[in-house]
Short mmCIF file of C-alpha atoms in Angstrom, two decimals:
data_model
loop_
_atom_site.label_atom_id
_atom_site.label_comp_id
_atom_site.label_asym_id
_atom_site.label_seq_id
_atom_site.Cartn_x
_atom_site.Cartn_y
_atom_site.Cartn_z
CA ASN A 1 15.01 35.69 57.82
CA ILE A 2 14.09 32.15 56.78
CA THR A 3 15.67 30.83 53.18
CA PHE A 4 14.61 27.95 51.01
CA ARG A 5 16.95 26.54 49.31
CA LYS A 6 16.02 24.42 45.53
CA PHE A 7 14.08 21.38 46.84
CA CYS A 8 10.88 19.67 46.19
CA CYS A 9 7.85 20.69 47.89
CA PRO A 10 4.10 20.89 47.84
CA GLU A 11 2.39 23.30 44.91
CA ARG A 12 0.93 25.55 47.30
CA VAL A 13 2.98 26.67 50.66
CA PHE A 14 1.50 29.34 52.90
CA LEU A 15 3.96 30.75 55.49
CA PHE A 16 2.82 32.91 58.38
CA THR A 17 5.78 33.88 60.91
CA GLY A 18 5.67 36.60 63.66
CA PRO A 19 3.56 39.42 63.99
CA GLY A 20 3.24 39.95 60.31
CA ALA A 21 1.17 36.53 60.18
CA GLY A 22 -0.98 38.17 58.00
CA GLN A 23 0.85 38.73 55.28
CA GLU A 24 0.57 35.62 52.58
CA VAL A 25 2.32 34.63 49.36
CA GLN A 26 1.20 31.79 47.05
CA THR A 27 2.48 30.60 43.83
CA GLU A 28 1.70 27.59 41.58
CA ASN A 29 4.17 24.93 39.69
CA VAL A 30 4.82 25.00 35.98
CA THR A 31 5.46 22.62 33.40
CA VAL A 32 6.35 23.75 29.90
CA ALA A 33 7.89 22.69 26.56
CA GLU A 34 11.58 23.40 25.66
CA GLY A 35 11.22 26.38 23.49
CA GLY A 36 7.92 27.40 24.77
CA VAL A 37 6.83 30.10 27.15
CA ALA A 38 5.95 30.25 30.92
CA GLU A 39 3.86 32.24 33.19
CA ILE A 40 5.30 32.62 36.67
CA THR A 41 3.10 34.10 39.01
CA CYS A 42 3.24 35.29 42.79
CA ARG A 43 -0.49 35.75 44.54
CA LEU A 44 -0.05 38.35 47.18
CA HIS A 45 -2.44 38.70 50.28
CA GLN A 46 -3.49 41.73 52.03
CA TYR A 47 0.21 43.35 50.48
CA ASP A 48 0.70 46.57 52.43
CA GLY A 49 3.71 47.91 49.61
CA SER A 50 6.47 45.60 51.32
CA ILE A 51 9.28 44.75 49.07
CA VAL A 52 8.44 41.64 46.67
CA VAL A 53 11.48 39.69 45.38
CA ILE A 54 11.72 36.97 42.44
CA GLN A 55 14.57 34.99 41.95
CA ASN A 56 15.73 32.08 39.34
CA PRO A 57 16.86 28.76 40.94
CA ALA A 58 20.47 30.42 41.05
CA ARG A 59 19.20 32.91 43.33
CA GLN A 60 19.76 35.34 40.98
CA THR A 61 17.30 38.41 41.17
CA LEU A 62 15.12 38.67 38.43
CA PHE A 63 12.81 41.86 39.37
CA PHE A 64 12.85 43.88 42.65
CA ASN A 65 9.82 44.91 42.84
CA GLY A 66 9.29 45.96 39.48
CA THR A 67 12.70 46.79 38.59
CA ARG A 68 14.53 44.64 36.63
CA ALA A 69 17.47 43.30 38.40
CA LEU A 70 19.10 40.48 35.71
CA LYS A 71 19.89 41.08 32.10
CA ASP A 72 18.05 38.52 30.07
CA GLU A 73 15.61 39.67 27.98
CA ARG A 74 13.49 36.45 27.72
CA PHE A 75 12.31 37.20 31.24
CA GLN A 76 9.40 39.89 31.44
CA LEU A 77 7.32 41.55 33.86
CA GLU A 78 3.76 41.08 32.82
CA GLU A 79 1.96 42.02 35.86
CA PHE A 80 2.89 44.38 39.00
CA SER A 81 -0.07 44.70 41.45
CA PRO A 82 -1.11 44.51 45.06
CA ARG A 83 -2.76 41.22 44.17
CA ARG A 84 -0.21 39.72 41.72
CA VAL A 85 3.16 39.41 40.60
CA ARG A 86 3.41 37.76 37.01
CA ILE A 87 7.11 36.92 35.01
CA ARG A 88 6.99 35.80 31.56
CA LEU A 89 9.66 33.55 30.38
CA SER A 90 10.12 32.72 26.66
CA ASP A 91 11.86 30.38 24.74
CA ALA A 92 12.58 27.88 27.93
CA ARG A 93 16.05 25.70 28.04
CA LEU A 94 16.50 23.36 30.44
CA GLU A 95 18.87 25.40 32.40
CA ASP A 96 15.89 27.29 33.50
CA GLU A 97 14.41 24.76 35.17
CA GLY A 98 14.00 24.40 38.98
CA GLY A 99 12.40 26.48 41.90
CA TYR A 100 11.81 30.10 41.09
CA PHE A 101 11.32 32.08 44.46
CA CYS A 102 8.82 34.77 45.31
CA GLN A 103 10.09 36.44 48.84
CA LEU A 104 8.16 39.25 50.69
CA TYR A 105 9.86 41.10 52.79
CA THR A 106 8.32 42.46 56.08
CA GLU A 107 8.84 42.30 59.56
CA ASP A 108 8.81 38.30 58.63
CA THR A 109 10.11 37.65 55.59
CA HIS A 110 7.54 34.87 53.34
CA HIS A 111 8.99 32.78 50.84
CA GLN A 112 7.13 30.69 48.43
CA ILE A 113 9.06 28.78 45.28
CA ALA A 114 7.10 28.03 42.16
CA THR A 115 8.67 24.85 40.42
CA LEU A 116 9.47 25.41 36.81
CA THR A 117 9.72 21.51 34.25
CA VAL A 118 10.60 21.69 31.12
CA LEU A 119 9.92 19.07 28.91
CA VAL A 120 11.59 17.92 25.56
CA ALA A 121 9.93 16.63 22.83
CA PRO A 122 11.22 13.73 20.99
CA GLU A 123 13.06 15.07 17.64
CA ASN A 124 11.86 12.90 14.42
CA PRO A 125 13.03 9.13 14.74
CA VAL A 126 16.09 8.01 12.82
CA VAL A 127 15.29 4.70 11.37
CA GLU A 128 18.09 2.36 10.02
CA VAL A 129 18.36 -1.25 8.55
CA ARG A 130 21.24 -3.53 10.09
CA GLU A 131 21.39 -5.43 6.70
CA GLN A 132 20.45 -5.86 3.76
CA ALA A 133 16.85 -7.76 2.94
CA VAL A 134 16.69 -10.57 0.84
CA GLU A 135 13.57 -12.32 0.05
CA GLY A 136 12.24 -15.55 2.59
CA GLY A 137 14.72 -13.55 4.91
CA GLU A 138 14.48 -11.35 8.16
CA VAL A 139 14.82 -7.80 8.05
CA GLU A 140 15.63 -5.98 11.46
CA LEU A 141 15.12 -2.21 11.64
CA SER A 142 16.31 0.22 14.30
CA CYS A 143 14.31 3.71 15.54
CA LEU A 144 16.79 6.12 17.66
CA VAL A 145 15.54 9.08 19.37
CA PRO A 146 18.44 10.42 20.94
CA ARG A 147 16.79 13.23 22.92
CA SER A 148 13.64 13.37 24.67
CA ARG A 149 12.31 14.53 28.20
CA PRO A 150 10.42 12.30 30.03
CA ALA A 151 11.72 9.03 27.86
CA ALA A 152 9.75 8.91 24.69
CA VAL A 153 7.85 5.73 24.10
CA LEU A 154 8.39 4.18 20.77
CA ARG A 155 5.99 2.02 18.40
CA TRP A 156 6.15 0.51 15.01
CA TYR A 157 3.45 0.05 12.37
CA ARG A 158 3.20 -1.81 9.05
CA ASP A 159 -0.07 -1.46 7.15
CA ARG A 160 -1.63 -0.02 9.86
CA LYS A 161 -0.99 -2.85 12.01
CA GLU A 162 1.44 -2.37 15.03
CA LEU A 163 4.28 -4.27 15.36
CA LYS A 164 5.94 -5.45 18.62
CA GLY A 165 9.45 -4.13 18.92
CA VAL A 166 12.00 -4.11 21.69
CA SER A 167 12.74 -0.70 23.25
CA SER A 168 15.96 0.08 25.64
CA GLY A 169 16.93 3.89 26.66
CA GLN A 170 19.65 5.41 28.27
CA GLU A 171 19.54 8.73 30.41
CA ASN A 172 22.12 11.54 29.64
CA GLY A 173 21.58 14.29 32.43
CA LYS A 174 17.97 15.59 32.10
CA VAL A 175 17.42 13.76 29.08
CA TRP A 176 16.91 10.64 27.37
CA SER A 177 17.89 8.73 24.47
CA VAL A 178 15.86 5.66 23.61
CA ALA A 179 15.84 3.32 21.26
CA SER A 180 13.82 0.58 19.76
CA THR A 181 14.32 -2.86 17.04
CA VAL A 182 11.95 -4.84 15.17
CA ARG A 183 12.52 -7.65 13.31
CA PHE A 184 9.97 -9.53 10.59
CA ARG A 185 9.87 -12.03 7.55
CA VAL A 186 9.57 -10.02 3.94
CA ASP A 187 9.06 -11.48 0.53
CA ARG A 188 9.44 -10.02 -2.77
CA LYS A 189 5.87 -8.38 -2.46
CA ASP A 190 7.24 -6.59 0.40
CA ASP A 191 9.11 -4.51 -1.08
CA GLY A 192 8.37 -0.91 -1.19
CA GLY A 193 6.26 -1.38 1.49
CA ILE A 194 6.29 1.46 4.46
CA VAL A 195 7.12 0.91 8.18
CA ILE A 196 6.39 3.51 10.24
CA CYS A 197 8.38 4.29 14.03
CA GLU A 198 6.55 6.54 15.86
CA ALA A 199 7.44 8.39 19.03
CA GLN A 200 5.38 9.98 21.64
CA ASN A 201 5.88 11.75 25.22
CA GLN A 202 4.28 14.20 27.30
CA ALA A 203 6.26 17.11 25.74
CA LEU A 204 3.80 16.99 22.68
CA PRO A 205 0.28 18.45 22.30
CA SER A 206 -2.47 15.76 23.06
CA GLY A 207 -2.65 13.35 19.98
CA HIS A 208 0.67 14.14 18.42
CA SER A 209 3.82 12.20 17.88
CA LYS A 210 6.59 12.19 15.50
CA GLN A 211 6.99 9.46 13.03
CA THR A 212 9.46 8.62 10.44
CA GLN A 213 8.57 6.39 7.21
CA TYR A 214 11.18 3.55 6.24
CA VAL A 215 10.45 2.20 2.48
CA LEU A 216 11.26 -1.59 2.63
CA ASP A 217 13.85 -2.35 0.14
CA VAL A 218 13.94 -6.13 -0.55
CA GLN A 219 16.53 -7.73 -2.89
CA CYS A 220 15.16 -10.96 -4.41
CA LYS A 221 16.99 -14.05 -5.00
CA CYS A 222 15.45 -14.05 -8.50
CA PRO A 223 13.90 -11.35 -10.89
CA ALA A 224 10.17 -11.44 -11.85
CA GLY A 225 9.65 -12.50 -15.34
CA ARG A 226 7.03 -10.49 -17.66
CA ASP A 227 6.38 -11.11 -21.66
CA PRO A 228 7.96 -8.45 -23.97
CA GLY A 229 5.98 -5.79 -24.93
CA GLY A 230 5.17 -3.14 -27.32
CA PRO A 231 4.29 -3.64 -31.09
CA ARG A 232 8.02 -2.73 -32.31
CA VAL A 233 9.59 -4.97 -34.69
CA PRO A 234 12.70 -6.31 -33.81
CA ARG A 235 10.91 -6.88 -30.72
CA PRO A 236 13.21 -7.23 -27.66
CA ALA A 237 12.48 -9.37 -24.76
CA ALA A 238 14.45 -8.01 -21.37
CA CYS A 239 15.35 -10.02 -18.81
CA PRO A 240 14.37 -7.93 -16.08
CA PRO A 241 17.49 -7.04 -13.61
CA GLY A 242 15.02 -5.15 -11.17
CA GLY A 243 15.37 -6.51 -7.53
CA TRP A 244 18.86 -7.59 -7.78
CA PRO A 245 21.59 -6.39 -5.27
CA ALA A 246 24.17 -6.41 -7.59
CA PRO A 247 24.15 -7.19 -11.18
CA PRO A 248 23.55 -10.85 -12.29
CA ASN A 249 27.23 -12.35 -13.21
CA GLN A 250 25.92 -14.83 -15.76
CA ILE A 251 22.99 -14.41 -17.89
CA ARG A 252 22.20 -17.04 -20.79
CA TRP A 253 19.25 -16.93 -23.48
CA ASN A 254 18.15 -20.28 -25.08
CA ARG A 255 14.91 -21.42 -26.72
CA GLY A 256 13.72 -24.80 -25.20
CA ASN A 257 15.47 -27.79 -26.85
CA GLU A 258 16.48 -26.16 -30.15
CA SER A 259 19.30 -23.40 -30.19
CA LEU A 260 18.81 -19.72 -31.25
CA PRO A 261 18.00 -18.20 -34.55
CA GLU A 262 21.22 -17.17 -36.40
CA ARG A 263 20.15 -13.97 -36.78
CA ALA A 264 19.13 -13.61 -32.98
CA GLU A 265 21.17 -11.12 -30.98
CA ALA A 266 21.47 -11.78 -27.38
CA VAL A 267 22.91 -8.73 -25.56
CA GLY A 268 23.10 -9.20 -21.47
CA GLU A 269 19.74 -8.90 -20.36
CA THR A 270 17.77 -8.24 -23.89
CA LEU A 271 17.16 -10.74 -26.52
CA THR A 272 16.12 -8.88 -30.15
CA LEU A 273 15.06 -11.00 -33.01
CA PRO A 274 14.95 -9.03 -36.37
CA GLY A 275 12.48 -9.79 -38.91
CA LEU A 276 10.19 -12.39 -37.48
CA VAL A 277 8.90 -15.36 -39.12
CA SER A 278 6.80 -18.23 -38.34
CA ALA A 279 9.81 -20.47 -37.71
CA ASP A 280 10.66 -18.26 -34.65
CA ASN A 281 7.82 -19.69 -32.79
CA GLY A 282 8.26 -20.80 -29.46
CA THR A 283 9.33 -20.54 -25.89
CA TYR A 284 12.71 -18.83 -24.96
CA THR A 285 14.23 -18.67 -21.62
CA CYS A 286 16.54 -16.14 -19.83
CA GLU A 287 18.18 -18.08 -17.24
CA ALA A 288 20.37 -15.48 -14.83
CA SER A 289 22.36 -16.25 -11.24
CA ASN A 290 23.74 -14.28 -8.66
CA LYS A 291 25.38 -14.72 -5.05
CA HIS A 292 21.55 -15.10 -3.80
CA GLY A 293 20.77 -17.73 -6.28
CA HIS A 294 19.71 -18.88 -9.86
CA ALA A 295 16.55 -18.12 -11.51
CA ARG A 296 14.79 -18.22 -14.88
CA ALA A 297 11.82 -16.86 -16.92
CA LEU A 298 10.22 -17.86 -19.80
CA TYR A 299 8.81 -15.88 -22.65
CA VAL A 300 6.41 -17.48 -25.33
CA LEU A 301 6.63 -16.01 -29.03
CA VAL A 302 4.05 -16.43 -31.36
CA VAL A 303 4.31 -15.13 -34.57
CA TYR A 304 1.18 -14.56 -37.16
CA ASP A 305 1.72 -14.98 -40.37
CA PRO A 306 -0.40 -12.06 -42.21
CA GLY A 307 -0.37 -14.02 -45.51
CA ALA A 308 -1.87 -17.39 -44.14
CA VAL A 309 -4.29 -15.34 -42.61
CA VAL A 310 -5.44 -13.45 -45.84
CA GLU A 311 -5.60 -16.83 -47.66
CA ALA A 312 -7.71 -18.48 -44.80
CA GLN A 313 -10.42 -15.59 -45.50
CA THR A 314 -10.57 -15.49 -48.91
CA SER A 315 -11.15 -19.39 -48.96
CA VAL A 316 -14.49 -19.14 -46.70
CA PRO A 317 -16.84 -18.08 -49.63
CA TYR A 318 -15.70 -21.05 -52.22
CA ALA A 319 -16.45 -23.34 -49.29
CA ILE A 320 -19.91 -22.02 -48.97
CA VAL A 321 -20.38 -21.93 -52.83
CA GLY A 322 -19.29 -25.80 -52.83
CA GLY A 323 -21.74 -26.66 -49.82
CA ILE A 324 -25.05 -24.75 -51.57
CA LEU A 325 -23.99 -26.79 -54.76
CA ALA A 326 -24.07 -30.07 -53.00
CA LEU A 327 -26.91 -29.53 -51.59
CA LEU A 328 -28.82 -28.63 -54.93
CA VAL A 329 -27.07 -32.06 -56.44
CA PHE A 330 -28.68 -33.98 -53.72
CA LEU A 331 -32.31 -32.65 -54.16
CA ILE A 332 -32.19 -33.18 -57.47
CA ILE A 333 -30.95 -36.72 -56.88
CA CYS A 334 -33.90 -37.03 -55.10
CA VAL A 335 -36.67 -35.58 -57.08
CA LEU A 336 -35.29 -38.35 -59.81
CA VAL A 337 -35.84 -41.00 -57.50
CA GLY A 338 -39.12 -40.04 -56.82
CA MET A 339 -40.25 -40.03 -60.38
CA VAL A 340 -38.47 -43.35 -61.22
CA TRP A 341 -40.47 -44.76 -58.49
CA CYS A 342 -44.07 -43.37 -59.55
CA SER A 343 -43.11 -44.46 -63.20
CA VAL A 344 -42.81 -48.37 -62.05
CA ARG A 345 -46.02 -48.32 -59.91
CA GLN A 346 -47.78 -47.65 -63.42
CA LYS A 347 -46.77 -50.52 -65.19
CA GLY A 348 -48.29 -53.80 -65.36
CA SER A 349 -51.41 -56.36 -67.09
CA TYR A 350 -55.35 -54.73 -66.58
CA LEU A 351 -58.42 -56.32 -67.37
CA THR A 352 -60.88 -53.98 -69.63
CA HIS A 353 -64.52 -54.42 -70.14
CA GLU A 354 -63.94 -56.16 -73.18
CA ALA A 355 -61.77 -58.71 -71.75
CA SER A 356 -64.04 -59.71 -68.92
CA GLY A 357 -64.51 -63.50 -69.00
CA LEU A 358 -61.34 -64.04 -71.22
CA ASP A 359 -59.92 -66.36 -68.11
CA GLU A 360 -62.65 -68.63 -69.08
CA GLN A 361 -62.47 -69.16 -72.55
CA GLY A 362 -59.86 -70.86 -74.38
CA GLU A 363 -59.80 -68.49 -77.16
CA ALA A 364 -59.19 -65.05 -77.00
CA ARG A 365 -61.47 -64.52 -79.70
CA GLU A 366 -64.01 -66.50 -78.30
CA ALA A 367 -63.72 -64.98 -74.74
CA PHE A 368 -64.03 -61.38 -77.01
CA LEU A 369 -67.05 -62.44 -78.68
CA ASN A 370 -68.94 -64.05 -75.56
CA GLY A 371 -67.68 -61.14 -73.45
CA SER A 372 -69.95 -58.86 -76.05
CA ASP A 373 -73.28 -60.56 -75.23
CA GLY A 374 -75.60 -59.21 -72.78
CA HIS A 375 -73.05 -56.55 -71.46
CA LYS A 376 -73.14 -52.92 -71.57
CA ARG A 377 -71.02 -51.26 -74.21
CA LYS A 378 -66.98 -50.32 -73.76
CA GLU A 379 -65.95 -48.17 -71.11
CA GLU A 380 -62.51 -47.26 -70.58
CA PHE A 381 -60.90 -47.01 -67.23
CA PHE A 382 -57.29 -44.92 -66.91
CA ILE A 383 -55.69 -46.07 -64.07
#
């Protein structure tokens, strides 16, 4: 008899020994993902009813002809015919990996080994941050896949763009532990952003991967100022604590170069001004500090006086009436000036027909008498 121990061999080997060289056994190597189903097939040529034995990598007999020999319900005999013997392995495990022997016992024994390879798909990556991210600094993230076969390939993505990471791996028996780290600079606007670590290997279906999302928590050196909102009176203005790694150790309110109104209530991050008046107008400043630094936020408060608005609205008709009266007075003055000018133009000395020749006579009487001789009768003209 010829016995083959566990070793690497080609996919198909045909063994012909002695007078029974007409007998032939063929097998094919099988690859399966952990937890999957594998089918191991032995093809027979010119089978004459001889004994067929299938053994596992530990050389334990699984099936003797069509009879189960090993009590492992994960192995099932799917087919036993003169041309093919096929067994089915469910829930494949790493310890199932190795060479499965197909043996045909005739006058000469024929052997063929089907190599079963079990792959391990990566689990969901574990993403951790090395130290707390602070705006203006760098953040370092680590991604770990503790178990995979073959070693998983890790990639980083941020805003759909791939980041360059540094990967390392360690073999633990038949599986690999793979880790990757990435560093990049962050700012306040990056708070809440998503970074993805993706793991792939041949155990996963084509186009599939295992991913883990990490939400960036960027702690700010200072809060972002925001105007007080809401139509409430009193109106609170909040000094926002968001983004601080710890509560501010000091908060102070002031109003420009002036002191706060006496009725102002400043409690921590909230300033309340009850009963607003126009004297409360101004720029209010919230100053806060913590171990990362100092910050300030400005709030401009404008108080509108409803009485002043109403008075301004009611004064509008009087202004219009005053304008109209002024225009009428101007027109009347223009008319009077025209009438005076015309009356002045009608005054002066005019010679009538009776007074013709007066400038040649010494006396007015003579002129009148002489002027009437040989002339037409008196005519009057109005100029």
